[in-house]
């Protein structure tokens, strides 16, 4: 087996001037594997000590990282696991807690992380929150709201709200803005006032402890966060005609998985066992192949060996099927970084661009079309 290189290639290559060769050099010389380590090395003046790099390189790296963070939106699949880990940590310190914002609405990309909680000891919670190991910087710290930036670069806002207002606050801070405007319009029409503190009839709070209570008081079925975009969901909730959402249990398989054969963290059999626990009926192993060695790209010999391992795994299990696939790089000329003699024997081919990222829109489009 080849030596594994556990580098976050996608994150590092998003920084201007960071191509595969430079990423590999930084890993070999300084052990840099992610953006946080890259930024730390640049700030400490370690990058200028590498041959072919200098102070200008460090300055450019820091400027590019700052620019990327300023308008950064992270993919849901990247930020969600981090959010769930953070929630699990905070759960031990509070009585009630929930993710809010666009992350709770399961938007494809997320700009920051919003968390709501109730605690009888808010000061202790904020002390814990702002001193966690993965906190890179404390942006603001208060009795009911604190903001931090994690080592991953994502900003997290934590709000402590009263128990009696938890539901209305969660509804308010989940959004979307357009959905909230429409729900408040319904409240006004009913002679009420709705805000993060509750639903009020005059001075009396008539709902607010739970979201279900708020929606019910306004004559609606509970609206799942994923639907809260003011695209007809309010009218459907009032008519009792909300659709049933797809749930995790409805997912029958996953057609892209990496293992220790390339840049994954688990064996094929470990992936199969986890998939079985999730109720999957099929998966596809699609490790990196070809010349992208920094991501553990396999050669034809290794591909054939992995195929045989997949065959053995399929013989062992009768309640799940493992398809054999590969993830291949699309080269600058639009060709695939693996021969047809291999590709014709696999079930699934995932093609992606991992190098040659500085092309014009026209060139990149032509490259994709040819592939």
XYZ file of C-alpha atoms in Angstrom:
371
model
C 0.000 0.000 0.000
C 1.185 3.489 -0.772
C 1.849 6.045 1.927
C -1.313 7.952 2.849
C -1.270 11.757 2.736
C -4.173 13.068 4.868
C -4.388 16.523 3.292
C -7.535 18.638 2.807
C -6.755 19.207 -0.878
C -10.021 20.955 -1.732
C -9.682 23.570 1.026
C -6.001 24.267 0.349
C -6.429 24.463 -3.428
C -9.165 27.085 -2.961
C -6.437 29.515 -1.856
C -4.924 31.571 -4.674
C -1.577 30.199 -5.845
C -1.965 26.838 -4.076
C -1.612 24.108 -6.683
C -0.937 20.375 -6.125
C 2.871 20.790 -6.202
C 2.894 23.596 -3.636
C 0.431 21.728 -1.395
C 2.666 18.649 -1.501
C 5.779 20.713 -0.752
C 4.123 22.383 2.244
C 3.009 18.989 3.535
C 6.468 17.454 3.109
C 8.324 20.439 4.599
C 5.957 21.634 7.339
C 3.315 18.917 7.660
C 0.557 21.341 6.600
C -2.717 19.475 6.067
C -5.459 22.129 6.285
C -6.230 25.860 6.146
C -5.700 26.477 9.863
C -2.208 24.972 9.734
C -1.434 26.937 6.557
C -2.511 30.218 8.163
C -0.542 29.472 11.349
C 2.629 28.695 9.384
C 2.252 31.879 7.318
C 1.749 34.042 10.415
C 4.789 32.489 12.093
C 6.990 33.165 9.047
C 7.744 29.495 8.398
C 6.685 29.414 4.743
C 9.337 31.928 3.654
C 12.005 29.461 4.794
C 11.010 26.995 2.055
C 12.960 27.182 -1.196
C 10.999 28.967 -3.907
C 8.719 30.751 -1.441
C 9.149 34.025 0.416
C 7.506 36.849 2.328
C 5.362 37.715 -0.695
C 4.047 34.144 -0.773
C 3.128 34.338 2.914
C 1.405 37.696 2.463
C -0.545 36.422 -0.556
C -1.639 33.303 1.362
C -2.886 35.333 4.347
C -4.741 37.786 2.095
C -6.370 34.934 0.182
C -7.451 33.159 3.379
C -8.943 36.395 4.753
C -10.796 37.006 1.470
C -12.103 33.431 1.383
C -13.426 33.713 4.938
C -15.064 37.086 4.361
C -17.608 35.776 1.878
C -17.296 32.133 2.726
C -20.267 29.810 2.503
C -19.586 26.210 3.431
C -21.285 23.168 1.943
C -23.976 21.684 4.165
C -22.291 18.271 4.116
C -19.079 19.797 5.463
C -20.537 21.963 8.227
C -23.328 19.675 9.475
C -21.059 17.059 11.147
C -19.122 19.854 12.881
C -22.397 21.424 14.031
C -23.656 18.130 15.458
C -20.385 17.598 17.365
C -20.604 21.118 18.782
C -24.254 20.614 19.755
C -23.354 17.364 21.529
C -20.664 19.198 23.525
C -23.003 22.003 24.566
C -25.883 19.631 25.396
C -24.029 18.621 28.559
C -24.095 22.229 29.787
C -27.669 23.313 28.978
C -31.263 22.187 29.558
C -32.502 22.810 25.995
C -30.619 23.296 22.724
C -31.211 23.415 18.966
C -29.421 24.330 15.767
C -31.116 27.298 14.044
C -30.624 29.435 10.926
C -29.992 28.233 7.391
C -28.237 25.141 8.746
C -31.473 23.976 10.383
C -33.322 24.698 7.140
C -30.778 22.404 5.442
C -29.743 24.944 2.828
C -27.150 23.674 0.328
C -24.579 26.200 1.589
C -24.270 27.825 5.011
C -22.601 31.129 5.911
C -22.438 30.669 9.682
C -23.788 28.507 12.478
C -26.640 29.591 14.790
C -27.373 27.763 18.044
C -30.157 28.467 20.553
C -30.161 27.170 24.108
C -31.846 27.534 27.477
C -29.827 27.331 30.680
C -30.301 28.396 34.275
C -26.542 29.096 34.359
C -25.944 31.221 31.219
C -22.618 32.693 32.391
C -21.108 29.216 32.848
C -22.358 28.170 29.415
C -20.792 31.217 27.751
C -17.488 30.623 29.565
C -17.444 27.049 28.296
C -18.497 28.037 24.771
C -15.825 30.721 24.331
C -13.019 28.555 25.744
C -13.573 25.363 23.728
C -10.450 23.792 22.211
C -11.509 24.359 18.612
C -12.207 28.094 19.102
C -9.747 30.156 17.091
C -11.065 33.583 18.126
C -13.756 35.070 20.376
C -15.632 37.682 18.343
C -18.025 38.771 21.111
C -18.981 37.525 24.561
C -22.132 38.488 26.445
C -24.603 37.137 28.959
C -27.163 36.017 26.381
C -25.191 36.000 23.114
C -21.611 35.099 22.220
C -19.879 34.632 18.867
C -16.719 32.690 18.089
C -14.761 31.656 15.021
C -13.747 28.006 14.965
C -10.448 26.681 13.618
C -12.349 25.596 10.510
C -13.105 29.282 9.828
C -16.844 29.096 10.491
C -18.509 31.645 12.789
C -20.823 30.308 15.492
C -23.414 32.449 17.298
C -24.831 31.064 20.550
C -27.938 32.643 22.086
C -29.363 31.806 25.514
C -33.126 32.398 25.602
C -35.822 31.971 28.298
C -37.552 28.587 28.481
C -40.993 30.133 27.937
C -39.734 31.780 24.722
C -37.624 28.928 23.375
C -40.086 27.895 20.649
C -40.804 31.400 19.373
C -37.089 32.267 19.443
C -36.273 29.077 17.541
C -38.950 29.883 14.961
C -37.606 33.441 14.602
C -33.900 32.581 14.341
C -34.488 29.609 12.033
C -35.969 31.887 9.361
C -36.098 32.382 6.526
C -36.702 36.120 6.680
C -39.403 35.818 3.998
C -41.155 33.003 5.867
C -41.121 34.967 9.122
C -42.612 38.041 7.460
C -45.502 35.956 6.131
C -46.113 34.233 9.490
C -46.080 37.603 11.292
C -48.604 38.882 8.731
C -50.903 35.990 9.644
C -50.415 36.838 13.341
C -51.346 40.498 12.786
C -54.423 39.412 10.843
C -55.436 37.357 13.885
C -55.004 40.381 16.161
C -51.729 39.102 17.617
C -48.076 40.094 17.717
C -45.310 37.553 17.031
C -41.622 38.036 17.813
C -38.744 36.028 19.283
C -40.246 36.406 22.777
C -43.569 34.771 21.957
C -46.992 35.120 20.367
C -48.975 37.799 22.188
C -52.645 38.755 22.319
C -52.414 42.208 23.799
C -50.015 41.866 26.744
C -50.699 38.157 27.253
C -48.328 35.541 25.833
C -50.520 32.838 24.301
C -47.738 30.693 22.782
C -43.967 30.530 22.654
C -42.577 27.563 24.567
C -42.511 25.370 21.452
C -42.674 25.965 17.709
C -45.619 23.575 17.419
C -47.505 25.730 19.923
C -46.822 28.904 17.905
C -47.935 27.454 14.564
C -50.981 25.775 16.125
C -52.101 29.038 17.763
C -52.043 30.648 14.315
C -54.185 27.897 12.779
C -51.361 26.050 11.024
C -49.850 22.598 11.020
C -46.225 22.522 12.168
C -44.019 23.573 9.245
C -40.708 21.663 8.962
C -37.674 24.010 8.837
C -36.713 22.762 5.351
C -39.920 24.264 3.925
C -39.683 27.706 5.515
C -38.893 29.794 2.429
C -42.299 31.490 1.805
C -43.002 29.385 -1.262
C -46.547 28.398 -0.384
C -45.795 26.461 2.799
C -47.814 28.845 5.018
C -50.946 28.451 2.904
C -50.438 24.670 2.770
C -50.019 24.523 6.568
C -53.267 26.441 7.073
C -55.068 24.055 4.706
C -53.521 20.934 6.268
C -51.827 20.038 2.987
C -48.108 20.103 3.790
C -46.090 17.445 1.899
C -44.268 14.603 3.615
C -40.528 15.251 3.513
C -37.944 12.658 2.561
C -36.190 11.409 5.690
C -32.840 9.714 6.263
C -34.644 6.383 6.492
C -35.816 6.805 2.899
C -32.225 6.841 1.580
C -31.374 3.394 0.223
C -27.733 3.822 -0.744
C -24.666 6.003 -1.320
C -22.818 6.030 -4.643
C -19.637 7.842 -3.591
C -17.412 6.610 -0.783
C -13.661 6.790 -0.172
C -11.682 4.294 1.894
C -8.130 3.823 3.162
C -7.188 2.767 -0.351
C -6.993 6.493 -1.202
C -7.801 9.421 1.120
C -10.542 7.868 3.268
C -10.262 6.938 6.941
C -11.878 3.477 6.985
C -11.622 0.077 5.334
C -14.144 -1.161 2.775
C -15.670 -3.557 5.286
C -15.996 -0.817 7.917
C -17.864 1.315 5.370
C -20.144 -1.625 4.577
C -20.895 -2.250 8.257
C -21.786 1.410 8.835
C -23.968 1.449 5.712
C -25.832 -1.629 6.962
C -26.503 0.120 10.293
C -28.011 3.005 8.309
C -30.315 0.615 6.480
C -28.612 1.033 3.105
C -29.207 -1.616 0.461
C -26.225 -0.640 -1.714
C -23.082 1.500 -1.736
C -20.353 2.281 -4.256
C -16.667 2.430 -3.354
C -15.191 5.235 -5.496
C -11.617 5.872 -4.365
C -9.277 8.259 -6.176
C -7.350 6.755 -9.088
C -4.657 8.041 -11.423
C -1.890 10.584 -11.013
C -3.400 12.643 -8.169
C -1.030 11.089 -5.636
C -1.634 13.749 -2.988
C -5.168 12.330 -2.655
C -3.861 8.759 -2.770
C -4.648 8.075 -6.428
C -4.377 4.328 -7.147
C -2.645 2.821 -10.149
C -4.146 0.008 -12.258
C -2.496 -2.690 -10.171
C -4.051 -1.372 -6.962
C -7.423 -0.926 -8.668
C -7.489 -4.621 -9.637
C -6.578 -5.602 -6.058
C -9.345 -3.414 -4.676
C -11.828 -4.936 -7.138
C -11.022 -8.381 -5.742
C -11.525 -7.123 -2.180
C -14.946 -5.748 -3.138
C -15.852 -9.125 -4.670
C -14.950 -10.867 -1.389
C -17.023 -8.390 0.626
C -20.012 -8.986 -1.660
C -19.682 -12.734 -1.085
C -19.810 -12.148 2.681
C -22.989 -10.021 2.848
C -26.375 -10.846 1.348
C -28.307 -7.811 2.664
C -26.246 -5.124 0.905
C -24.487 -4.860 -2.461
C -21.185 -3.060 -3.010
C -20.719 -1.545 -6.463
C -17.172 -0.956 -7.613
C -16.297 2.536 -8.797
C -13.485 5.040 -9.169
C -13.067 8.804 -8.871
C -10.973 10.017 -11.775
C -9.425 13.412 -12.442
C -10.465 15.390 -15.533
C -7.196 16.539 -17.097
C -6.632 19.988 -18.627
C -7.382 18.683 -22.125
C -10.663 17.094 -20.998
C -9.361 13.526 -21.023
C -9.837 11.227 -18.032
C -6.822 10.297 -15.921
C -7.382 6.557 -16.295
C -7.478 4.263 -19.306
C -10.583 2.720 -20.868
C -9.234 -0.744 -20.045
C -9.982 0.035 -16.389
C -13.055 2.238 -16.742
C -14.945 -0.388 -18.783
C -14.737 -2.800 -15.852
C -16.194 -0.553 -13.141
C -19.835 0.050 -12.188
C -19.572 3.757 -11.341
C -17.223 6.487 -12.619
C -17.074 9.763 -10.692
C -15.201 12.455 -12.632
C -13.955 15.679 -11.052
C -11.503 18.523 -11.511
C -8.721 18.474 -8.916
C -5.924 20.267 -10.785
C -5.504 22.968 -13.424
C -8.006 25.201 -11.656
C -6.854 28.500 -13.191
C -8.649 28.300 -16.517
C -11.115 30.726 -18.060
C -14.837 29.984 -17.881
C -14.860 29.059 -21.580
C -11.840 26.734 -21.261
C -13.234 25.056 -18.143
C -16.630 24.538 -19.796
C -15.019 22.985 -22.883
C -12.947 20.752 -20.607
C -16.036 19.500 -18.786
C -18.024 18.949 -21.983
C -15.212 16.914 -23.544
C -14.944 14.741 -20.432
